[in-house]
Protein backbone atom coordinates (compact mmCIF):
# COMPACT_ATOMS: atom_id res chain seq x y z
CA MET A 1 0.00 0.00 0.00
CA LEU A 2 2.85 2.35 0.81
CA PHE A 3 4.35 1.66 -2.62
CA LEU A 4 1.06 2.69 -4.26
CA VAL A 5 0.94 5.93 -2.28
CA ALA A 6 4.56 6.73 -3.23
CA ALA A 7 3.88 5.95 -6.89
CA LEU A 8 0.82 8.21 -6.96
CA LEU A 9 2.77 10.99 -5.25
CA LEU A 10 5.55 10.75 -7.83
CA LEU A 11 3.00 10.68 -10.64
CA GLY A 12 1.43 13.86 -9.28
CA VAL A 13 4.81 15.58 -9.11
CA ALA A 14 5.65 14.48 -12.67
CA LEU A 15 2.31 15.64 -14.05
CA GLY A 16 2.66 18.95 -12.25
CA SER A 17 6.09 19.45 -13.81
CA VAL A 18 4.80 18.58 -17.27
CA ALA A 19 1.97 21.08 -16.93
CA HIS A 20 4.53 23.89 -16.53
CA ALA A 21 7.04 22.67 -19.14
CA PRO A 22 6.95 23.99 -22.70
CA LEU A 23 5.25 21.73 -25.24
CA PRO A 24 8.47 20.80 -27.17
CA VAL A 25 10.15 19.72 -23.92
CA THR A 26 7.13 17.62 -23.00
CA LEU A 27 7.04 15.96 -26.43
CA VAL A 28 10.76 15.14 -26.34
CA ALA A 29 10.43 13.67 -22.85
CA ALA A 30 7.42 11.60 -23.96
CA ALA A 31 9.34 10.31 -26.98
CA VAL A 32 12.34 9.33 -24.84
CA ILE A 33 10.12 7.49 -22.37
CA GLY A 34 8.27 5.75 -25.22
CA VAL A 35 11.51 4.53 -26.80
CA TRP A 36 12.76 3.36 -23.41
CA LEU A 37 9.56 1.36 -22.83
CA LEU A 38 9.74 -0.13 -26.32
CA VAL A 39 13.34 -1.27 -25.80
CA PHE A 40 12.40 -2.70 -22.41
CA ALA A 41 9.45 -4.62 -23.87
CA ILE A 42 11.59 -6.07 -26.67
CA ARG A 43 14.31 -7.17 -24.23
CA GLU A 44 11.74 -8.76 -21.92
CA ARG A 45 10.10 -10.63 -24.79
CA ARG A 46 13.46 -11.98 -26.00
CA GLY A 47 14.39 -12.98 -22.46
CA GLN A 48 11.16 -14.94 -22.01
CA ARG A 49 11.71 -16.85 -25.24
CA ARG A 50 15.15 -17.96 -24.08
CA ALA A 51 13.86 -18.93 -20.65
CA LEU A 52 11.11 -21.25 -21.89
CA PRO A 53 12.20 -24.91 -21.68
CA GLY A 54 12.02 -26.79 -24.95
CA HIS A 55 11.40 -23.63 -26.95
CA HIS A 56 13.99 -22.96 -29.68
């Protein structure tokens, strides 16, 4: 429960910062986060394929 409260607090701080940032800065930050999540998803998917027994 404490983790959820901390996550919501950080989300509120991040959204508050974005509301005051210029639009180009916000778009660049969103693009960087999107690329980071895409790379993370691809790495996780590849890792799961290697970890499955009997799956080549």
